[in-house]
Amino acid sequence: MQQPIAILDSGVGGLTVAKEVMRQLPQEKLIYFGDTARTPYGSRPAQEVGLFTRQIIDFLMQYKPKMIVIACNTATAVALEESKQRLNIPVIGVVHPGARAAIKSTRKNVVGVIGTEGTIKSGAYERALKQISPSINVISLACPTLVPLVESGLFKDSQVTATVAEALKPLLSIELDCLILGCTHYPFLMKPMKAVVGPNVRLISSADETAREISTILYHRSQLAHTADAPVHQFFSSGDAQKFHDIAVDWLGEEMKQQTIVWQTAAVGE
Ligand code: DGL
Protein backbone atom coordinates (compact mmCIF):
# COMPACT_ATOMS: atom_id res chain seq x y z
CA MET A 1 0.00 0.00 0.00
CA GLN A 2 1.22 3.48 -0.84
CA GLN A 3 2.35 5.57 2.15
CA PRO A 4 0.69 9.02 2.09
CA ILE A 5 2.08 12.52 2.57
CA ALA A 6 0.25 14.06 5.55
CA ILE A 7 -0.66 17.76 5.37
CA LEU A 8 -2.21 19.77 8.19
CA ASP A 9 -3.57 23.24 8.82
CA SER A 10 -5.97 25.04 11.14
CA GLY A 11 -8.54 24.92 8.32
CA VAL A 12 -8.70 25.36 4.56
CA GLY A 13 -5.38 27.25 4.27
CA GLY A 14 -3.24 24.15 3.81
CA LEU A 15 -5.24 23.38 0.66
CA THR A 16 -3.09 26.00 -1.06
CA VAL A 17 -0.13 23.69 -0.40
CA ALA A 18 -2.10 20.50 -1.15
CA LYS A 19 -3.12 21.85 -4.56
CA GLU A 20 0.47 22.55 -5.49
CA VAL A 21 1.55 19.07 -4.31
CA MET A 22 -1.20 17.51 -6.43
CA ARG A 23 0.07 19.48 -9.42
CA GLN A 24 3.78 18.77 -8.94
CA LEU A 25 3.48 15.21 -7.60
CA PRO A 26 0.29 13.76 -9.11
CA GLN A 27 1.09 10.18 -8.09
CA GLU A 28 1.36 10.94 -4.39
CA LYS A 29 -1.45 10.04 -2.02
CA LEU A 30 -2.36 12.84 0.39
CA ILE A 31 -3.96 12.76 3.77
CA TYR A 32 -5.14 16.22 4.80
CA PHE A 33 -6.41 17.48 8.14
CA GLY A 34 -8.06 20.90 8.46
CA ASP A 35 -8.92 21.77 12.06
CA THR A 36 -11.92 23.88 11.06
CA ALA A 37 -13.61 23.36 14.45
CA ARG A 38 -10.78 25.22 16.21
CA THR A 39 -9.72 27.73 13.54
CA PRO A 40 -8.30 30.38 13.71
CA TYR A 41 -5.03 29.47 15.39
CA GLY A 42 -3.45 32.87 14.79
CA SER A 43 -4.78 34.59 17.91
CA ARG A 44 -4.28 31.62 20.26
CA PRO A 45 -1.36 31.30 22.71
CA ALA A 46 1.67 29.48 21.31
CA GLN A 47 1.30 26.68 23.86
CA GLU A 48 -2.22 25.91 22.69
CA VAL A 49 -1.21 25.92 19.02
CA GLY A 50 1.60 23.52 19.96
CA LEU A 51 -0.85 21.19 21.70
CA PHE A 52 -3.33 21.23 18.78
CA THR A 53 -0.52 20.53 16.32
CA ARG A 54 0.66 17.56 18.37
CA GLN A 55 -2.88 16.19 18.55
CA ILE A 56 -3.35 16.44 14.78
CA ILE A 57 0.03 14.88 14.05
CA ASP A 58 -0.76 11.98 16.38
CA PHE A 59 -4.05 11.49 14.53
CA LEU A 60 -2.30 11.56 11.14
CA MET A 61 0.43 9.14 12.26
CA GLN A 62 -2.21 6.34 12.39
CA TYR A 63 -2.13 6.44 8.58
CA LYS A 64 1.62 5.76 8.51
CA PRO A 65 2.64 8.80 6.43
CA LYS A 66 6.12 9.02 4.91
CA MET A 67 6.28 12.74 5.64
CA ILE A 68 4.42 15.40 7.66
CA VAL A 69 3.86 18.84 6.13
CA ILE A 70 2.82 21.52 8.63
CA ALA A 71 1.04 23.67 6.03
CA CYS A 72 0.26 26.37 8.59
CA ASN A 73 2.71 29.16 9.34
CA THR A 74 1.37 29.70 12.85
CA ALA A 75 1.89 26.02 13.72
CA THR A 76 5.23 25.90 11.88
CA ALA A 77 6.46 28.85 13.96
CA VAL A 78 5.73 27.17 17.28
CA ALA A 79 5.80 23.42 16.63
CA LEU A 80 8.13 22.54 13.75
CA GLU A 81 11.30 21.96 15.78
CA GLU A 82 9.55 19.94 18.48
CA SER A 83 7.73 17.82 15.86
CA LYS A 84 10.96 17.14 13.98
CA GLN A 85 12.56 15.84 17.18
CA ARG A 86 9.57 13.79 18.21
CA LEU A 87 9.04 11.93 14.92
CA ASN A 88 11.22 9.59 12.93
CA ILE A 89 9.91 10.70 9.53
CA PRO A 90 10.69 14.03 7.78
CA VAL A 91 8.61 16.96 9.05
CA ILE A 92 8.61 20.21 7.08
CA GLY A 93 6.96 23.58 7.57
CA VAL A 94 6.13 26.48 5.28
CA VAL A 95 8.22 29.32 6.71
CA HIS A 96 11.62 28.42 5.22
CA PRO A 97 10.22 27.68 1.75
CA GLY A 98 8.41 31.07 1.81
CA ALA A 99 11.58 32.85 2.95
CA ARG A 100 13.64 31.18 0.21
CA ALA A 101 11.14 32.18 -2.47
CA ALA A 102 11.22 35.81 -1.27
CA ILE A 103 15.01 36.00 -1.25
CA LYS A 104 15.02 34.71 -4.83
CA SER A 105 12.47 37.33 -5.81
CA THR A 106 13.52 40.61 -4.15
CA ARG A 107 15.70 43.10 -6.00
CA LYS A 108 15.44 45.90 -3.41
CA ASN A 109 16.49 43.79 -0.42
CA VAL A 110 13.30 44.78 1.39
CA VAL A 111 10.77 42.04 2.04
CA GLY A 112 7.30 42.47 3.49
CA VAL A 113 5.69 39.68 5.50
CA ILE A 114 2.04 39.40 6.40
CA GLY A 115 0.72 36.69 8.68
CA THR A 116 -1.34 35.89 11.73
CA GLU A 117 -0.63 37.54 15.08
CA GLY A 118 1.05 34.32 16.25
CA THR A 119 3.35 34.07 13.24
CA ILE A 120 4.38 37.73 13.29
CA LYS A 121 4.91 37.73 17.05
CA SER A 122 7.12 34.63 16.80
CA GLY A 123 9.59 36.41 14.49
CA ALA A 124 9.95 33.14 12.54
CA TYR A 125 10.09 34.81 9.10
CA GLU A 126 12.54 37.44 10.18
CA ARG A 127 14.84 34.70 11.53
CA ALA A 128 14.47 32.53 8.43
CA LEU A 129 15.09 35.45 6.05
CA LYS A 130 18.12 36.74 7.97
CA GLN A 131 19.54 33.25 8.23
CA ILE A 132 19.65 33.12 4.43
CA SER A 133 20.51 36.77 3.84
CA PRO A 134 21.68 38.68 6.97
CA SER A 135 21.43 42.12 5.33
CA ILE A 136 17.77 41.78 4.32
CA ASN A 137 15.26 44.34 5.62
CA VAL A 138 12.04 42.81 6.85
CA ILE A 139 8.78 44.66 7.40
CA SER A 140 6.19 42.54 9.20
CA LEU A 141 2.47 43.04 9.66
CA ALA A 142 -0.20 40.94 11.38
CA CYS A 143 -3.51 40.77 9.50
CA PRO A 144 -5.96 39.11 11.90
CA THR A 145 -9.09 39.91 9.87
CA LEU A 146 -8.15 37.84 6.82
CA VAL A 147 -8.31 34.19 7.99
CA PRO A 148 -11.93 34.43 9.25
CA LEU A 149 -12.84 35.90 5.84
CA VAL A 150 -11.41 32.87 4.03
CA GLU A 151 -12.86 30.30 6.46
CA SER A 152 -16.31 31.87 6.11
CA GLY A 153 -16.18 31.15 2.39
CA LEU A 154 -17.03 34.79 1.66
CA PHE A 155 -13.69 35.63 0.08
CA LYS A 156 -15.20 36.26 -3.34
CA ASP A 157 -17.67 38.90 -2.11
CA SER A 158 -17.45 42.40 -3.50
CA GLN A 159 -16.47 43.95 -0.12
CA VAL A 160 -13.38 41.75 0.15
CA THR A 161 -11.06 44.22 -1.57
CA ALA A 162 -12.00 46.90 0.98
CA THR A 163 -11.22 44.54 3.89
CA VAL A 164 -7.90 43.54 2.30
CA ALA A 165 -7.02 47.20 1.61
CA GLU A 166 -7.72 48.10 5.24
CA ALA A 167 -5.57 45.20 6.50
CA LEU A 168 -2.62 46.06 4.23
CA LYS A 169 -2.82 49.83 4.66
CA PRO A 170 0.31 50.17 6.89
CA LEU A 171 2.41 48.59 4.13
CA LEU A 172 1.20 50.60 1.19
CA SER A 173 3.50 53.57 1.75
CA ILE A 174 6.61 51.36 2.03
CA GLU A 175 8.83 50.63 -0.99
CA LEU A 176 8.58 46.85 -1.27
CA ASP A 177 9.04 44.70 -4.34
CA CYS A 178 7.88 41.50 -2.74
CA LEU A 179 5.43 40.52 -0.04
CA ILE A 180 5.38 37.09 1.58
CA LEU A 181 1.91 35.71 2.18
CA GLY A 182 2.98 34.27 5.52
CA CYS A 183 -0.29 32.50 6.13
CA THR A 184 -1.47 29.62 3.95
CA HIS A 185 -4.99 31.08 3.87
CA TYR A 186 -3.89 34.23 2.06
CA PRO A 187 -3.47 32.84 -1.49
CA PHE A 188 -7.29 32.54 -1.48
CA LEU A 189 -7.19 36.37 -1.49
CA MET A 190 -4.57 36.67 -4.24
CA LYS A 191 -6.82 38.62 -6.60
CA PRO A 192 -7.92 41.39 -4.21
CA MET A 193 -4.39 41.55 -2.78
CA LYS A 194 -2.92 42.11 -6.23
CA ALA A 195 -5.44 44.87 -6.83
CA VAL A 196 -4.48 46.52 -3.53
CA VAL A 197 -0.66 46.32 -3.73
CA GLY A 198 -0.40 47.05 -7.46
CA PRO A 199 1.79 45.59 -10.21
CA ASN A 200 5.19 46.45 -8.66
CA VAL A 201 4.90 44.16 -5.65
CA ARG A 202 5.25 40.39 -6.20
CA LEU A 203 3.12 38.30 -3.87
CA ILE A 204 4.97 35.23 -2.62
CA SER A 205 3.05 32.14 -1.59
CA SER A 206 5.09 29.35 0.01
CA ALA A 207 2.97 26.63 -1.64
CA ASP A 208 5.06 26.22 -4.78
CA GLU A 209 8.42 26.14 -2.96
CA THR A 210 7.04 23.80 -0.28
CA ALA A 211 5.85 21.31 -2.92
CA ARG A 212 9.30 21.46 -4.49
CA GLU A 213 10.91 20.76 -1.11
CA ILE A 214 8.63 17.75 -0.60
CA SER A 215 9.59 16.46 -4.01
CA THR A 216 13.32 16.92 -3.36
CA ILE A 217 13.24 15.22 0.05
CA LEU A 218 11.25 12.23 -1.22
CA TYR A 219 13.53 11.90 -4.24
CA HIS A 220 16.65 11.84 -2.06
CA ARG A 221 15.07 9.27 0.24
CA SER A 222 13.98 7.15 -2.78
CA GLN A 223 10.41 7.49 -1.54
CA LEU A 224 8.63 9.04 -4.50
CA ALA A 225 5.47 7.12 -5.40
CA HIS A 226 5.71 4.90 -8.46
CA THR A 227 2.31 3.53 -9.28
CA ALA A 228 0.14 3.15 -12.33
CA ASP A 229 -2.99 3.72 -10.21
CA ALA A 230 -4.24 7.19 -9.43
CA PRO A 231 -4.04 7.89 -5.69
CA VAL A 232 -7.13 8.08 -3.49
CA HIS A 233 -6.70 10.99 -1.09
CA GLN A 234 -8.33 11.33 2.33
CA PHE A 235 -9.36 14.80 3.46
CA PHE A 236 -10.47 15.28 7.06
CA SER A 237 -12.00 18.35 8.68
CA SER A 238 -13.06 18.76 12.29
CA GLY A 239 -15.86 21.31 11.86
CA ASP A 240 -18.57 22.02 9.27
CA ALA A 241 -17.85 19.29 6.69
CA GLN A 242 -20.06 20.72 3.96
CA LYS A 243 -18.46 24.15 4.12
CA PHE A 244 -14.95 22.62 4.07
CA HIS A 245 -15.89 20.44 1.10
CA ASP A 246 -17.38 23.35 -0.88
CA ILE A 247 -14.39 25.65 -0.32
CA ALA A 248 -11.95 22.82 -1.14
CA VAL A 249 -13.68 21.76 -4.35
CA ASP A 250 -13.87 25.35 -5.53
CA TRP A 251 -10.21 26.02 -4.69
CA LEU A 252 -8.79 22.80 -6.15
CA GLY A 253 -10.62 23.39 -9.45
CA GLU A 254 -8.87 21.61 -12.32
CA GLU A 255 -6.60 19.63 -9.98
CA MET A 256 -9.71 18.23 -8.33
CA LYS A 257 -11.12 16.81 -11.58
CA GLN A 258 -8.19 14.45 -11.95
CA GLN A 259 -8.25 13.27 -8.33
CA THR A 260 -10.32 11.04 -6.12
CA ILE A 261 -10.88 12.41 -2.65
CA VAL A 262 -12.62 10.69 0.23
CA TRP A 263 -14.09 13.33 2.56
CA GLN A 264 -14.36 12.57 6.28
CA THR A 265 -14.88 14.36 9.57
CA ALA A 266 -12.78 13.69 12.63
CA ALA A 267 -12.38 15.34 16.01
CA VAL A 268 -9.00 15.37 17.68
CA GLY A 269 -8.09 16.19 21.26
CA GLU A 270 -11.45 15.37 22.84
N1 DGL B 1 -3.25 29.02 7.78
C1 DGL B 1 -2.59 29.26 8.99
C2 DGL B 1 -1.25 29.95 8.84
O1 DGL B 1 -0.61 29.75 7.82
C3 DGL B 1 -3.35 29.61 10.23
C4 DGL B 1 -4.40 30.61 10.18
C5 DGL B 1 -5.16 30.67 11.49
O2 DGL B 1 -5.75 29.66 11.86
O3 DGL B 1 -5.13 31.72 12.13
O4 DGL B 1 -0.80 30.62 9.71
Coordinates of C-alpha atoms and ligand atoms in Angstrom, one line a residue:
M1 CA 0.0 0.0 0.0
Q2 CA 1.2 3.5 -0.8
Q3 CA 2.3 5.6 2.2
P4 CA 0.7 9.0 2.1
I5 CA 2.1 12.5 2.6
A6 CA 0.3 14.1 5.5
I7 CA -0.7 17.8 5.4
L8 CA -2.2 19.8 8.2
D9 CA -3.6 23.2 8.8
S10 CA -6.0 25.0 11.1
G11 CA -8.5 24.9 8.3
V12 CA -8.7 25.4 4.6
G13 CA -5.4 27.3 4.3
G14 CA -3.2 24.1 3.8
L15 CA -5.2 23.4 0.7
T16 CA -3.1 26.0 -1.1
V17 CA -0.1 23.7 -0.4
A18 CA -2.1 20.5 -1.1
K19 CA -3.1 21.8 -4.6
E20 CA 0.5 22.6 -5.5
V21 CA 1.6 19.1 -4.3
M22 CA -1.2 17.5 -6.4
R23 CA 0.1 19.5 -9.4
Q24 CA 3.8 18.8 -8.9
L25 CA 3.5 15.2 -7.6
P26 CA 0.3 13.8 -9.1
Q27 CA 1.1 10.2 -8.1
E28 CA 1.4 10.9 -4.4
K29 CA -1.4 10.0 -2.0
L30 CA -2.4 12.8 0.4
I31 CA -4.0 12.8 3.8
Y32 CA -5.1 16.2 4.8
F33 CA -6.4 17.5 8.1
G34 CA -8.1 20.9 8.5
D35 CA -8.9 21.8 12.1
T36 CA -11.9 23.9 11.1
A37 CA -13.6 23.4 14.4
R38 CA -10.8 25.2 16.2
T39 CA -9.7 27.7 13.5
P40 CA -8.3 30.4 13.7
Y41 CA -5.0 29.5 15.4
G42 CA -3.4 32.9 14.8
S43 CA -4.8 34.6 17.9
R44 CA -4.3 31.6 20.3
P45 CA -1.4 31.3 22.7
A46 CA 1.7 29.5 21.3
Q47 CA 1.3 26.7 23.9
E48 CA -2.2 25.9 22.7
V49 CA -1.2 25.9 19.0
G50 CA 1.6 23.5 20.0
L51 CA -0.8 21.2 21.7
F52 CA -3.3 21.2 18.8
T53 CA -0.5 20.5 16.3
R54 CA 0.7 17.6 18.4
Q55 CA -2.9 16.2 18.6
I56 CA -3.3 16.4 14.8
I57 CA 0.0 14.9 14.0
D58 CA -0.8 12.0 16.4
F59 CA -4.0 11.5 14.5
L60 CA -2.3 11.6 11.1
M61 CA 0.4 9.1 12.3
Q62 CA -2.2 6.3 12.4
Y63 CA -2.1 6.4 8.6
K64 CA 1.6 5.8 8.5
P65 CA 2.6 8.8 6.4
K66 CA 6.1 9.0 4.9
M67 CA 6.3 12.7 5.6
I68 CA 4.4 15.4 7.7
V69 CA 3.9 18.8 6.1
I70 CA 2.8 21.5 8.6
A71 CA 1.0 23.7 6.0
C72 CA 0.3 26.4 8.6
N73 CA 2.7 29.2 9.3
T74 CA 1.4 29.7 12.9
A75 CA 1.9 26.0 13.7
T76 CA 5.2 25.9 11.9
A77 CA 6.5 28.8 14.0
V78 CA 5.7 27.2 17.3
A79 CA 5.8 23.4 16.6
L80 CA 8.1 22.5 13.8
E81 CA 11.3 22.0 15.8
E82 CA 9.5 19.9 18.5
S83 CA 7.7 17.8 15.9
K84 CA 11.0 17.1 14.0
Q85 CA 12.6 15.8 17.2
R86 CA 9.6 13.8 18.2
L87 CA 9.0 11.9 14.9
N88 CA 11.2 9.6 12.9
I89 CA 9.9 10.7 9.5
P90 CA 10.7 14.0 7.8
V91 CA 8.6 17.0 9.0
I92 CA 8.6 20.2 7.1
G93 CA 7.0 23.6 7.6
V94 CA 6.1 26.5 5.3
V95 CA 8.2 29.3 6.7
H96 CA 11.6 28.4 5.2
P97 CA 10.2 27.7 1.8
G98 CA 8.4 31.1 1.8
A99 CA 11.6 32.9 2.9
R100 CA 13.6 31.2 0.2
A101 CA 11.1 32.2 -2.5
A102 CA 11.2 35.8 -1.3
I103 CA 15.0 36.0 -1.3
K104 CA 15.0 34.7 -4.8
S105 CA 12.5 37.3 -5.8
T106 CA 13.5 40.6 -4.1
R107 CA 15.7 43.1 -6.0
K108 CA 15.4 45.9 -3.4
N109 CA 16.5 43.8 -0.4
V110 CA 13.3 44.8 1.4
V111 CA 10.8 42.0 2.0
G112 CA 7.3 42.5 3.5
V113 CA 5.7 39.7 5.5
I114 CA 2.0 39.4 6.4
G115 CA 0.7 36.7 8.7
T116 CA -1.3 35.9 11.7
E117 CA -0.6 37.5 15.1
G118 CA 1.1 34.3 16.3
T119 CA 3.4 34.1 13.2
I120 CA 4.4 37.7 13.3
K121 CA 4.9 37.7 17.1
S122 CA 7.1 34.6 16.8
G123 CA 9.6 36.4 14.5
A124 CA 9.9 33.1 12.5
Y125 CA 10.1 34.8 9.1
E126 CA 12.5 37.4 10.2
R127 CA 14.8 34.7 11.5
A128 CA 14.5 32.5 8.4
L129 CA 15.1 35.5 6.1
K130 CA 18.1 36.7 8.0
Q131 CA 19.5 33.2 8.2
I132 CA 19.6 33.1 4.4
S133 CA 20.5 36.8 3.8
P134 CA 21.7 38.7 7.0
S135 CA 21.4 42.1 5.3
I136 CA 17.8 41.8 4.3
N137 CA 15.3 44.3 5.6
V138 CA 12.0 42.8 6.9
I139 CA 8.8 44.7 7.4
S140 CA 6.2 42.5 9.2
L141 CA 2.5 43.0 9.7
A142 CA -0.2 40.9 11.4
C143 CA -3.5 40.8 9.5
P144 CA -6.0 39.1 11.9
T145 CA -9.1 39.9 9.9
L146 CA -8.2 37.8 6.8
V147 CA -8.3 34.2 8.0
P148 CA -11.9 34.4 9.2
L149 CA -12.8 35.9 5.8
V150 CA -11.4 32.9 4.0
E151 CA -12.9 30.3 6.5
S152 CA -16.3 31.9 6.1
G153 CA -16.2 31.1 2.4
L154 CA -17.0 34.8 1.7
F155 CA -13.7 35.6 0.1
K156 CA -15.2 36.3 -3.3
D157 CA -17.7 38.9 -2.1
S158 CA -17.4 42.4 -3.5
Q159 CA -16.5 43.9 -0.1
V160 CA -13.4 41.8 0.2
T161 CA -11.1 44.2 -1.6
A162 CA -12.0 46.9 1.0
T163 CA -11.2 44.5 3.9
V164 CA -7.9 43.5 2.3
A165 CA -7.0 47.2 1.6
E166 CA -7.7 48.1 5.2
A167 CA -5.6 45.2 6.5
L168 CA -2.6 46.1 4.2
K169 CA -2.8 49.8 4.7
P170 CA 0.3 50.2 6.9
L171 CA 2.4 48.6 4.1
L172 CA 1.2 50.6 1.2
S173 CA 3.5 53.6 1.7
I174 CA 6.6 51.4 2.0
E175 CA 8.8 50.6 -1.0
L176 CA 8.6 46.9 -1.3
D177 CA 9.0 44.7 -4.3
C178 CA 7.9 41.5 -2.7
L179 CA 5.4 40.5 0.0
I180 CA 5.4 37.1 1.6
L181 CA 1.9 35.7 2.2
G182 CA 3.0 34.3 5.5
C183 CA -0.3 32.5 6.1
T184 CA -1.5 29.6 4.0
H185 CA -5.0 31.1 3.9
Y186 CA -3.9 34.2 2.1
P187 CA -3.5 32.8 -1.5
F188 CA -7.3 32.5 -1.5
L189 CA -7.2 36.4 -1.5
M190 CA -4.6 36.7 -4.2
K191 CA -6.8 38.6 -6.6
P192 CA -7.9 41.4 -4.2
M193 CA -4.4 41.6 -2.8
K194 CA -2.9 42.1 -6.2
A195 CA -5.4 44.9 -6.8
V196 CA -4.5 46.5 -3.5
V197 CA -0.7 46.3 -3.7
G198 CA -0.4 47.1 -7.5
P199 CA 1.8 45.6 -10.2
N200 CA 5.2 46.5 -8.7
V201 CA 4.9 44.2 -5.7
R202 CA 5.2 40.4 -6.2
L203 CA 3.1 38.3 -3.9
I204 CA 5.0 35.2 -2.6
S205 CA 3.1 32.1 -1.6
S206 CA 5.1 29.4 0.0
A207 CA 3.0 26.6 -1.6
D208 CA 5.1 26.2 -4.8
E209 CA 8.4 26.1 -3.0
T210 CA 7.0 23.8 -0.3
A211 CA 5.9 21.3 -2.9
R212 CA 9.3 21.5 -4.5
E213 CA 10.9 20.8 -1.1
I214 CA 8.6 17.7 -0.6
S215 CA 9.6 16.5 -4.0
T216 CA 13.3 16.9 -3.4
I217 CA 13.2 15.2 0.0
L218 CA 11.2 12.2 -1.2
Y219 CA 13.5 11.9 -4.2
H220 CA 16.7 11.8 -2.1
R221 CA 15.1 9.3 0.2
S222 CA 14.0 7.1 -2.8
Q223 CA 10.4 7.5 -1.5
L224 CA 8.6 9.0 -4.5
A225 CA 5.5 7.1 -5.4
H226 CA 5.7 4.9 -8.5
T227 CA 2.3 3.5 -9.3
A228 CA 0.1 3.2 -12.3
D229 CA -3.0 3.7 -10.2
A230 CA -4.2 7.2 -9.4
P231 CA -4.0 7.9 -5.7
V232 CA -7.1 8.1 -3.5
H233 CA -6.7 11.0 -1.1
Q234 CA -8.3 11.3 2.3
F235 CA -9.4 14.8 3.5
F236 CA -10.5 15.3 7.1
S237 CA -12.0 18.3 8.7
S238 CA -13.1 18.8 12.3
G239 CA -15.9 21.3 11.9
D240 CA -18.6 22.0 9.3
A241 CA -17.9 19.3 6.7
Q242 CA -20.1 20.7 4.0
K243 CA -18.5 24.1 4.1
F244 CA -15.0 22.6 4.1
H245 CA -15.9 20.4 1.1
D246 CA -17.4 23.3 -0.9
I247 CA -14.4 25.7 -0.3
A248 CA -11.9 22.8 -1.1
V249 CA -13.7 21.8 -4.4
D250 CA -13.9 25.4 -5.5
W251 CA -10.2 26.0 -4.7
L252 CA -8.8 22.8 -6.1
G253 CA -10.6 23.4 -9.5
E254 CA -8.9 21.6 -12.3
E255 CA -6.6 19.6 -10.0
M256 CA -9.7 18.2 -8.3
K257 CA -11.1 16.8 -11.6
Q258 CA -8.2 14.4 -11.9
Q259 CA -8.2 13.3 -8.3
T260 CA -10.3 11.0 -6.1
I261 CA -10.9 12.4 -2.7
V262 CA -12.6 10.7 0.2
W263 CA -14.1 13.3 2.6
Q264 CA -14.4 12.6 6.3
T265 CA -14.9 14.4 9.6
A266 CA -12.8 13.7 12.6
A267 CA -12.4 15.3 16.0
V268 CA -9.0 15.4 17.7
G269 CA -8.1 16.2 21.3
E270 CA -11.4 15.4 22.8
Ligands
DGL1 N1 -3.2 29.0 7.8 C1 -2.6 29.3 9.0 C2 -1.2 30.0 8.8 O1 -0.6 29.8 7.8 C3 -3.3 29.6 10.2 C4 -4.4 30.6 10.2 C5 -5.2 30.7 11.5 O2 -5.7 29.7 11.9 O3 -5.1 31.7 12.1 O4 -0.8 30.6 9.7

